Amino acid sequence: MNLSLERFINQAVSSWMSAEGPDSDIVLSSRIRLARNIKQVNFPTIFSHDEAKRVIDIIKARMEKSTFDTYGDFSLLQMDDLQPLQKRVLMEKHLISPHLAENASHGACLLTENEEVSIMLNEEDHIRIQCLFPGFQLSEALEVANQIDDWLETEIDYAYDEQVGYLTSCPTNVGTGLRASVMMHLPGLVLTHQMNRIIPAINQLGLVVRGIYGEGSEALGNIFQVSNQITLGKSEEDIAEDLKSVVEQLISQERSAREALAKTSNIQLEDRVFRSYGILSNSRIIESKEAARCLSDVRLGIDMDYLQGISKNILNELMVLTQPGFLQQYAGGPLRPFERDIRRASLIRERLKMEDQELGG
Amino acid sequence: MVCQECNQRPATLHFTKIMNGEKAEFHLCEKCAQEHGDMFMINNGSGFSINNLLSGLFNIDTSYANNQAQLNKQTQVVQCEQCSMTFPQFVKVGKFGCAHCYDSFRAQLRPIIKRLHSGNWNHNGKIPTRMGGDIHLKKQIEDLKITLKELITKEEFEKAAETRDAIRQLEKEMKNHLEGGE
């Protein structure tokens, strides 16, 4: 049983889910996205099937001409060839968007082996280059995205305007076409009720903060995404730098919140961490909301040394693996919500048992 | 207060939209608000997207534009000659049909893009290398001219002279480039 879970996890886990990279106690992952369109081809908003196919052909021709060496070969996944569940899994890993999975005409994505680079084709724009790195590595991700952009551009004419830069189908992306974002685990700031004060302040700086799991304003697992709103007027490097400096601020505020908590409510915090660990290792039915809260507590417990011998990537990994798509893939078929809650509880229990065995062995 | 949309019925819905730190206030009657229902459906969960919000934003713009147009008794619809998308269609979808739309709607777009991007209307980032050296040189010259102005106001004349020489050198290069290209 455990062996199959291990294999499942090994296949399921992308590089960005590993708790590695700088400041990975707080920054879970860094992502860069560049939106590009091909000159003389209508945007996906209105393009014909033939034009959509042409986009794929142009990219295929580019790949045949020469490979992008840095990351090894890309494999091309056409959405029409995939089962709904396979698409859902790619979505839950943040490798493709819901729009590409569900609505795109001749949608496709190019993936590298380690899944750090994913290029979506025929999404809202013809080409969307995405680099998703573990930890706080925005500049590194931008560098790789730029290299891929240059590699594509040696053979492809982009839609570009001297005045407003790279032309995108939505005016919110025009200019650099760059969306830089960072996924952060901020339980200290949530527990000390500081997020409500911080979010509006960050919005003032032209950046957006939102929860990536959960709906509306709630942030399941205390995981927030901070990204730039404005794509025009600043250079790519400046956009990344501005985001970086805000993220650095957030990191230091989160660290001081954790220190303050340890001072003022040490025993309460320890109690909270161990209760959550107890729930995760014993429950038979668990909803995603409760799982997210407990996973966040356990991760905080690991970072603050209340819990030892559990790997840090448990939060990133299980937040993804306990999504409906993954649970159903692991179960090998469709599951009703209640069945998912049972399956989620058992997957988490087994995953924690794997940790124990590694400790014992 | 009268509805800012129809200018007839009393405004019963008042809301403030903050985008990039810029505040905009809206006062609408129920009927007009329903027509722009997308703007208020933020909490119903289904189908709300940035584009709904955007088209809401543009709609307000066009309603102003329409009023303006009625005043001028001009009611021509701008259309992209490349993909035939009309400006009202763009407003509805919130997305362009093709790259040429940016040229076709340039006059109308400027205020919209400036509002979306904190007042910016100039790209200051990457330039595709295939676009030819011209743009790169042009951009470099523009940047240096800005630096030159700054240096002069700061009265750093020695550096200003260096910058001026650099601009001349680049302008020469560009001239050569253009002649060579013909």
XYZ file of C-alpha atoms in Angstrom:
543
model
C 0.000 0.000 0.000
C 2.657 2.467 1.055
C 4.851 1.553 -1.823
C 2.162 2.487 -4.296
C 1.565 5.762 -2.475
C 5.244 6.514 -2.643
C 5.281 5.865 -6.362
C 2.159 7.949 -6.819
C 3.716 10.858 -4.959
C 6.973 10.591 -6.846
C 5.107 10.819 -10.109
C 2.818 13.564 -8.871
C 5.285 15.915 -7.277
C 6.686 18.769 -9.349
C 9.955 20.411 -8.547
C 8.203 23.552 -7.217
C 6.552 21.530 -4.427
C 9.819 20.574 -2.837
C 10.635 22.751 0.140
C 13.935 23.862 -1.284
C 15.342 27.135 -2.434
C 15.976 30.391 -0.600
C 13.592 31.401 2.220
C 11.566 28.264 1.633
C 10.287 28.368 5.216
C 7.983 31.175 4.075
C 8.123 31.420 0.296
C 6.773 28.192 -1.175
C 7.293 29.028 -4.831
C 8.071 31.788 -7.321
C 6.498 32.082 -10.721
C 7.106 34.174 -13.830
C 4.695 34.290 -16.735
C 5.296 35.986 -20.090
C 2.382 36.473 -22.498
C 3.263 36.522 -26.201
C 1.348 36.461 -29.456
C 2.368 35.600 -32.978
C 2.278 38.382 -35.557
C -0.373 38.135 -38.276
C -2.438 35.524 -36.451
C -5.710 36.587 -34.825
C -5.817 36.313 -31.039
C -7.491 33.258 -29.468
C -10.478 35.525 -28.641
C -11.754 35.117 -32.210
C -9.324 32.928 -34.139
C -10.465 30.081 -36.375
C -9.636 26.403 -35.893
C -7.135 26.696 -38.726
C -5.397 29.595 -37.073
C -5.290 27.726 -33.757
C -3.689 24.784 -35.550
C -1.240 27.137 -37.224
C -0.041 28.327 -33.819
C 0.705 24.727 -32.821
C 2.460 24.107 -36.150
C 4.605 27.218 -35.783
C 5.708 26.078 -32.315
C 6.323 22.514 -33.517
C 8.460 23.866 -36.356
C 10.409 25.941 -33.847
C 11.052 22.862 -31.718
C 12.206 20.849 -34.691
C 14.692 23.515 -35.725
C 16.624 23.395 -32.459
C 16.010 22.342 -28.888
C 16.059 24.555 -25.845
C 19.000 22.948 -24.068
C 19.007 24.390 -20.581
C 16.116 22.290 -19.400
C 16.170 19.345 -21.729
C 13.438 18.595 -24.207
C 9.890 19.812 -23.993
C 7.092 17.360 -24.375
C 3.992 18.601 -26.155
C 0.661 17.768 -24.521
C -2.407 18.531 -26.620
C -5.491 19.123 -24.494
C -7.716 17.209 -26.921
C -5.665 14.052 -26.317
C -6.023 14.164 -22.527
C -8.712 12.755 -20.255
C -10.594 15.307 -18.116
C -8.926 13.908 -14.998
C -5.434 14.252 -16.478
C -6.155 17.884 -17.294
C -7.485 18.460 -13.799
C -4.278 17.068 -12.306
C -2.139 19.398 -14.456
C -4.347 22.245 -13.286
C -3.983 21.363 -9.620
C -0.218 21.343 -10.089
C -0.529 24.909 -11.455
C 0.995 23.826 -14.763
C -2.017 24.763 -16.868
C -4.935 27.127 -16.305
C -8.599 26.147 -15.950
C -9.268 28.041 -19.178
C -6.728 25.964 -21.133
C -8.093 22.735 -19.661
C -11.722 23.461 -20.394
C -12.271 26.006 -23.137
C -9.245 26.470 -25.340
C -9.471 25.552 -29.001
C -6.459 23.399 -29.910
C -5.028 24.173 -26.498
C -1.693 22.588 -25.695
C 1.205 22.861 -23.317
C 4.921 22.248 -23.540
C 6.356 20.760 -20.371
C 9.884 20.120 -19.243
C 10.724 16.929 -17.381
C 11.039 18.622 -13.975
C 7.875 20.647 -14.667
C 9.606 23.911 -13.839
C 8.766 25.255 -17.274
C 5.344 25.044 -18.822
C 4.424 26.872 -22.025
C 0.694 27.125 -22.613
C -0.404 27.437 -26.233
C -3.689 28.939 -27.409
C -4.758 29.989 -23.960
C -5.889 33.614 -23.685
C -2.768 34.451 -25.693
C -1.011 32.297 -28.302
C 1.974 31.685 -26.052
C 2.287 31.865 -22.287
C 5.718 31.010 -20.947
C 5.627 30.013 -17.289
C 8.522 29.243 -14.981
C 7.641 27.896 -11.569
C 10.537 27.536 -9.120
C 10.604 26.352 -5.508
C 11.358 28.950 -2.826
C 12.130 32.607 -3.389
C 13.748 32.641 -6.834
C 12.015 35.348 -8.845
C 15.112 36.620 -10.654
C 16.174 33.091 -11.522
C 12.723 32.310 -12.888
C 12.710 35.556 -14.890
C 16.084 34.698 -16.372
C 14.910 31.298 -17.570
C 11.648 32.765 -18.916
C 13.663 35.345 -20.844
C 15.916 32.651 -22.287
C 12.922 30.659 -23.488
C 11.396 33.839 -24.893
C 14.621 34.552 -26.815
C 14.772 30.966 -28.039
C 11.213 31.147 -29.389
C 11.782 34.562 -30.874
C 14.719 33.516 -33.044
C 12.179 31.870 -35.370
C 8.890 33.560 -34.504
C 7.713 37.115 -35.182
C 5.892 38.420 -32.133
C 3.015 40.910 -32.133
C 4.793 43.981 -30.808
C 4.176 47.692 -30.831
C 6.825 50.378 -30.314
C 4.539 52.359 -28.042
C 2.872 49.760 -25.846
C 5.208 46.772 -26.182
C 4.101 43.151 -26.449
C 0.492 43.014 -27.591
C -1.796 40.738 -25.601
C -5.413 39.831 -26.070
C -6.354 41.435 -22.748
C -5.217 45.031 -22.160
C -4.349 44.182 -18.549
C -1.286 42.248 -19.789
C 0.008 44.595 -22.490
C 3.573 45.913 -22.357
C 5.836 43.352 -20.768
C 3.191 40.609 -20.680
C 4.832 39.761 -17.371
C 3.069 38.434 -14.333
C 5.456 37.739 -11.482
C 4.037 36.017 -8.449
C 5.163 34.458 -5.229
C 3.306 31.910 -3.125
C 3.790 32.523 0.590
C 2.884 30.678 3.781
C 1.966 33.394 6.305
C 0.421 31.740 9.384
C 2.173 34.146 11.785
C 0.622 37.211 10.162
C -2.798 35.534 10.053
C -2.668 34.399 13.697
C -1.647 37.880 14.837
C -4.473 39.398 12.729
C -2.145 41.506 10.629
C -3.180 40.431 7.112
C -6.217 42.738 7.006
C -3.926 45.665 7.568
C -1.189 44.469 5.196
C -3.288 43.568 2.145
C -4.615 47.104 1.454
C -1.123 48.525 1.957
C 0.277 46.129 -0.652
C -2.578 46.958 -3.051
C -1.514 50.582 -2.851
C 1.807 49.569 -4.382
C 0.186 48.138 -7.508
C 0.491 44.571 -6.250
C -2.278 42.052 -5.591
C -2.550 39.649 -2.663
C -4.983 36.771 -2.758
C -5.466 33.287 -1.418
C -4.767 30.669 -4.066
C -6.677 27.877 -2.404
C -10.242 28.508 -1.336
C -12.821 30.890 -2.729
C -13.265 34.612 -2.375
C -11.172 36.296 0.255
C -10.318 33.250 2.360
C -6.843 31.828 2.018
C -6.885 28.109 2.757
C -3.762 26.874 4.483
C -2.682 30.488 5.108
C -1.179 30.425 1.637
C -1.199 33.734 -0.197
C -0.115 34.759 -3.654
C 1.446 38.168 -4.166
C 1.736 39.376 -7.759
C 2.132 42.501 -9.871
C -0.957 44.154 -11.289
C 0.669 46.540 -13.739
C 2.496 45.200 -16.791
C 3.122 48.427 -18.720
C 5.570 51.233 -18.017
C 8.176 49.382 -15.986
C 10.914 47.065 -17.197
C 10.664 43.339 -16.472
C 13.536 43.600 -14.016
C 11.923 46.514 -12.176
C 8.613 44.675 -11.888
C 10.407 41.670 -10.400
C 12.524 43.890 -8.112
C 9.495 45.784 -6.816
C 7.722 42.533 -6.033
C 10.874 41.153 -4.446
C 11.258 44.059 -2.078
C 7.650 43.715 -0.897
C 8.087 39.961 -0.453
C 11.256 40.567 1.575
C 9.280 42.891 3.831
C 6.578 40.268 4.227
C 9.157 37.613 5.068
C 10.653 39.718 7.836
C 7.206 40.656 9.200
C 6.169 37.003 9.184
C 9.382 36.067 11.012
C 8.812 38.675 13.705
C 5.177 37.600 14.062
C 6.389 34.025 14.650
C 8.933 35.211 17.215
C 6.270 37.239 19.001
C 3.926 34.251 19.033
C 6.642 32.017 20.461
C 7.208 34.557 23.235
C 3.630 35.372 24.142
C 1.742 32.171 23.373
C 4.329 29.426 23.284
C 2.231 26.728 24.935
C -0.941 27.652 23.027
C 0.960 27.454 19.773
C 2.551 24.139 20.676
C -0.887 22.820 21.633
C -2.336 23.978 18.335
C 0.444 22.344 16.319
C 0.145 18.995 18.110
C -3.656 18.974 17.963
C -3.498 19.527 14.227
C -0.867 16.816 13.898
C -3.193 14.553 15.872
C -6.101 15.269 13.544
C -4.041 14.666 10.424
C -2.575 11.412 11.677
C -5.854 10.013 13.042
C -8.878 11.319 11.186
C -10.932 9.055 8.931
C -12.915 11.816 7.220
C -11.437 15.240 6.510
C -12.690 18.147 4.423
C -10.225 20.179 2.394
C -10.718 23.226 4.599
C -9.800 21.400 7.805
C -6.950 19.585 6.104
C -5.533 22.890 4.865
C -5.729 24.457 8.320
C -4.046 21.494 9.993
C -1.356 21.213 7.312
C -0.556 24.883 7.810
C -0.272 24.354 11.588
C 1.973 21.326 11.155
C 4.222 23.143 8.708
C 4.477 26.061 11.151
C 5.270 23.524 13.882
C 8.096 22.108 11.762
C 9.486 25.566 10.947
C 9.374 26.555 14.622
C 10.921 23.283 15.840
C 7.916 22.041 17.789
C 7.813 19.034 15.477
C 10.885 17.163 14.357
C 11.530 14.596 11.696
C 8.754 15.544 9.301
C 9.749 16.869 5.922
C 8.931 20.485 5.235
C 7.398 19.866 1.856
C 4.435 18.159 3.519
C 2.362 21.356 3.220
C 3.064 22.145 -0.466
C 2.816 18.500 -1.409
C -0.372 17.607 0.429
C -2.151 20.851 -0.436
C -1.866 19.722 -4.062
C -2.282 15.969 -3.588
C -5.486 16.330 -1.584
C -7.248 18.325 -4.330
C -10.200 16.503 -5.940
C -8.373 15.700 -9.194
C -5.412 14.071 -7.504
C -7.563 12.147 -5.039
C -9.545 10.694 -7.914
C -6.441 9.857 -9.857
C -5.034 8.096 -6.812
C -8.335 6.266 -6.328
C -8.337 5.346 -9.996
C -11.842 6.657 -10.666
C -14.445 9.290 -9.897
C -15.295 9.992 -6.261
C -18.258 11.745 -4.669
C -17.386 14.605 -2.249
C -17.935 12.438 0.831
C -15.765 9.663 -0.622
C -13.109 12.257 -1.328
C -13.075 13.320 2.322
C -12.467 9.687 3.332
C -9.795 9.241 0.684
C -8.163 12.538 1.671
C -7.956 11.451 5.314
C -6.408 8.112 4.414
C -3.912 9.641 1.985
C -2.733 12.102 4.643
C -2.479 9.355 7.285
C -0.431 7.153 5.005
C 1.780 10.034 3.943
C 2.541 10.810 7.599
C 3.230 7.121 8.251
C 5.823 7.211 5.468
C 7.609 9.916 7.469
C 7.571 7.713 10.595
C 9.036 4.782 8.705
C 11.787 6.928 7.275
C 12.531 8.058 10.813
C 12.527 4.506 12.199
C 14.544 3.106 9.309
C -28.776 62.358 -6.808
C -29.540 61.371 -10.396
C -28.183 58.159 -11.935
C -24.971 58.934 -13.781
C -25.820 56.416 -16.460
C -29.330 57.397 -17.617
C -29.425 60.850 -16.049
C -33.139 60.260 -15.389
C -33.924 58.002 -12.450
C -32.632 58.662 -8.935
C -29.388 56.865 -8.085
C -30.017 54.220 -5.451
C -26.790 52.255 -5.677
C -23.557 53.909 -4.733
C -20.213 52.235 -4.811
C -16.559 53.015 -4.862
C -14.114 51.106 -6.995
C -10.445 51.189 -6.124
C -8.024 50.111 -8.799
C -4.275 50.519 -8.418
C -5.002 52.821 -5.539
C -7.163 55.105 -7.691
C -10.662 55.698 -6.429
C -13.668 55.964 -8.710
C -17.206 56.522 -7.467
C -20.325 55.275 -9.197
C -23.915 56.316 -8.593
C -26.471 54.297 -10.493
C -30.189 53.605 -10.479
C -31.302 50.020 -10.041
C -32.161 49.538 -13.690
C -28.831 50.729 -15.026
C -27.059 48.809 -12.297
C -28.845 45.652 -13.428
C -27.751 46.258 -16.988
C -24.202 46.400 -15.707
C -24.989 43.589 -13.348
C -21.587 42.009 -13.791
C -20.030 44.696 -11.685
C -21.979 43.692 -8.616
C -21.921 39.954 -8.936
C -18.572 39.598 -7.255
C -19.947 37.317 -4.562
C -22.122 34.952 -6.557
C -19.039 32.905 -7.365
C -20.034 31.657 -10.787
C -18.649 33.124 -13.929
C -17.237 36.293 -12.486
C -13.981 37.218 -14.087
C -11.673 40.147 -14.489
C -13.173 40.664 -17.915
C -16.620 41.279 -16.475
C -15.104 43.874 -14.254
C -13.186 45.317 -17.157
C -16.118 45.506 -19.480
C -17.964 47.217 -16.641
C -15.182 49.729 -16.512
C -15.210 50.248 -20.273
C -18.980 50.483 -20.375
C -18.879 53.476 -18.140
C -16.309 54.906 -20.508
C -18.392 54.304 -23.584
C -21.506 55.680 -21.978
C -19.594 58.866 -21.498
C -18.238 58.585 -25.002
C -21.735 57.962 -26.346
C -23.100 61.003 -24.583
C -20.260 62.945 -26.068
C -20.956 61.497 -29.469
C -24.639 62.307 -29.246
C -23.738 65.836 -28.415
C -21.579 65.984 -31.492
C -24.222 64.143 -33.480
C -21.605 61.670 -34.577
C -22.472 58.028 -34.200
C -19.815 56.159 -36.111
C -18.637 52.812 -34.792
C -14.918 52.187 -34.926
C -14.026 48.810 -36.377
C -10.736 46.971 -36.743
C -10.016 46.580 -40.464
C -7.961 43.450 -39.821
C -10.312 41.253 -37.768
C -13.570 43.311 -38.021
C -13.991 43.537 -34.267
C -15.867 46.721 -33.346
C -14.999 48.849 -30.351
C -18.324 48.056 -28.606
C -17.572 44.348 -29.110
C -14.169 44.788 -27.502
C -15.820 46.579 -24.603
C -18.225 43.688 -24.161
C -15.600 40.929 -24.257
C -12.752 42.867 -22.658
C -10.333 41.257 -25.103
C -9.003 42.211 -28.509
C -9.499 40.192 -31.677
C -6.035 40.725 -33.097
C -2.864 42.737 -32.678
C -4.103 45.323 -35.169
C -6.994 46.240 -32.822
C -4.438 48.213 -30.805
C -3.922 50.428 -33.867
C -7.580 50.578 -34.833
C -8.756 51.630 -31.368
C -5.659 53.569 -30.343
C -7.463 56.858 -29.646
C -10.119 55.230 -27.469
C -7.638 52.887 -25.790
C -5.240 55.401 -24.413
C -7.338 56.446 -21.378
C -8.333 52.828 -20.695
C -4.788 51.487 -20.788
C -3.529 54.407 -18.729
C -6.156 53.695 -16.115
C -5.283 49.991 -16.016
C -1.563 50.635 -15.710
C -1.328 53.517 -13.233
C -1.074 56.190 -15.868
C 1.513 54.432 -18.019
C 1.256 54.444 -21.787
C 4.861 53.655 -22.745
C 6.485 50.252 -22.771
C 9.847 50.382 -21.018
C 10.721 46.721 -21.052
C 12.104 44.106 -23.372
C 12.295 44.638 -27.125
C 12.288 41.614 -29.446
C 15.700 41.332 -31.091
C 14.104 40.475 -34.419
C 12.392 43.866 -34.499
C 15.692 45.115 -35.879
C 18.290 47.339 -34.288
C 16.284 50.479 -34.965
C 13.911 50.227 -32.046
C 16.728 49.340 -29.710
C 18.736 52.378 -30.814
C 15.703 54.645 -30.713
C 14.865 53.494 -27.218
C 18.454 53.940 -26.060
C 18.493 57.479 -27.464
C 15.175 58.295 -25.779
C 16.454 56.985 -22.453
C 19.670 58.958 -22.753
C 17.744 62.129 -23.583
C 15.794 61.740 -20.352
C 19.038 61.231 -18.449
C 20.470 64.303 -20.152
C 17.572 66.464 -18.989
C 17.938 65.165 -15.451
C 21.659 65.863 -15.457
C 21.118 69.417 -16.701
C 18.548 70.172 -14.002
C 20.986 68.744 -11.466
C 23.668 70.988 -13.041
C 26.009 68.073 -13.572
C 27.319 69.502 -16.810
C 30.366 67.309 -17.218
C 28.277 64.153 -17.196
C 25.685 65.908 -19.348
C 28.297 66.563 -22.015
C 29.284 62.899 -22.001
C 25.672 61.887 -22.354
C 25.173 64.351 -25.208
C 28.146 62.835 -27.042
C 26.737 59.366 -26.485
C 23.419 60.473 -27.989
C 25.173 61.920 -31.028
C 27.126 58.719 -31.478
C 23.920 56.649 -31.357
C 22.122 58.991 -33.742
C 24.990 58.582 -36.164
C 24.733 54.820 -35.836
C 21.045 54.977 -36.523
C 21.586 57.092 -39.619
C 24.149 54.605 -40.895
C 21.795 51.795 -40.088
C 18.949 53.376 -42.022
C 21.152 54.146 -45.038
C 22.637 50.690 -44.947
C 19.201 49.185 -44.861
C 18.019 50.857 -48.024
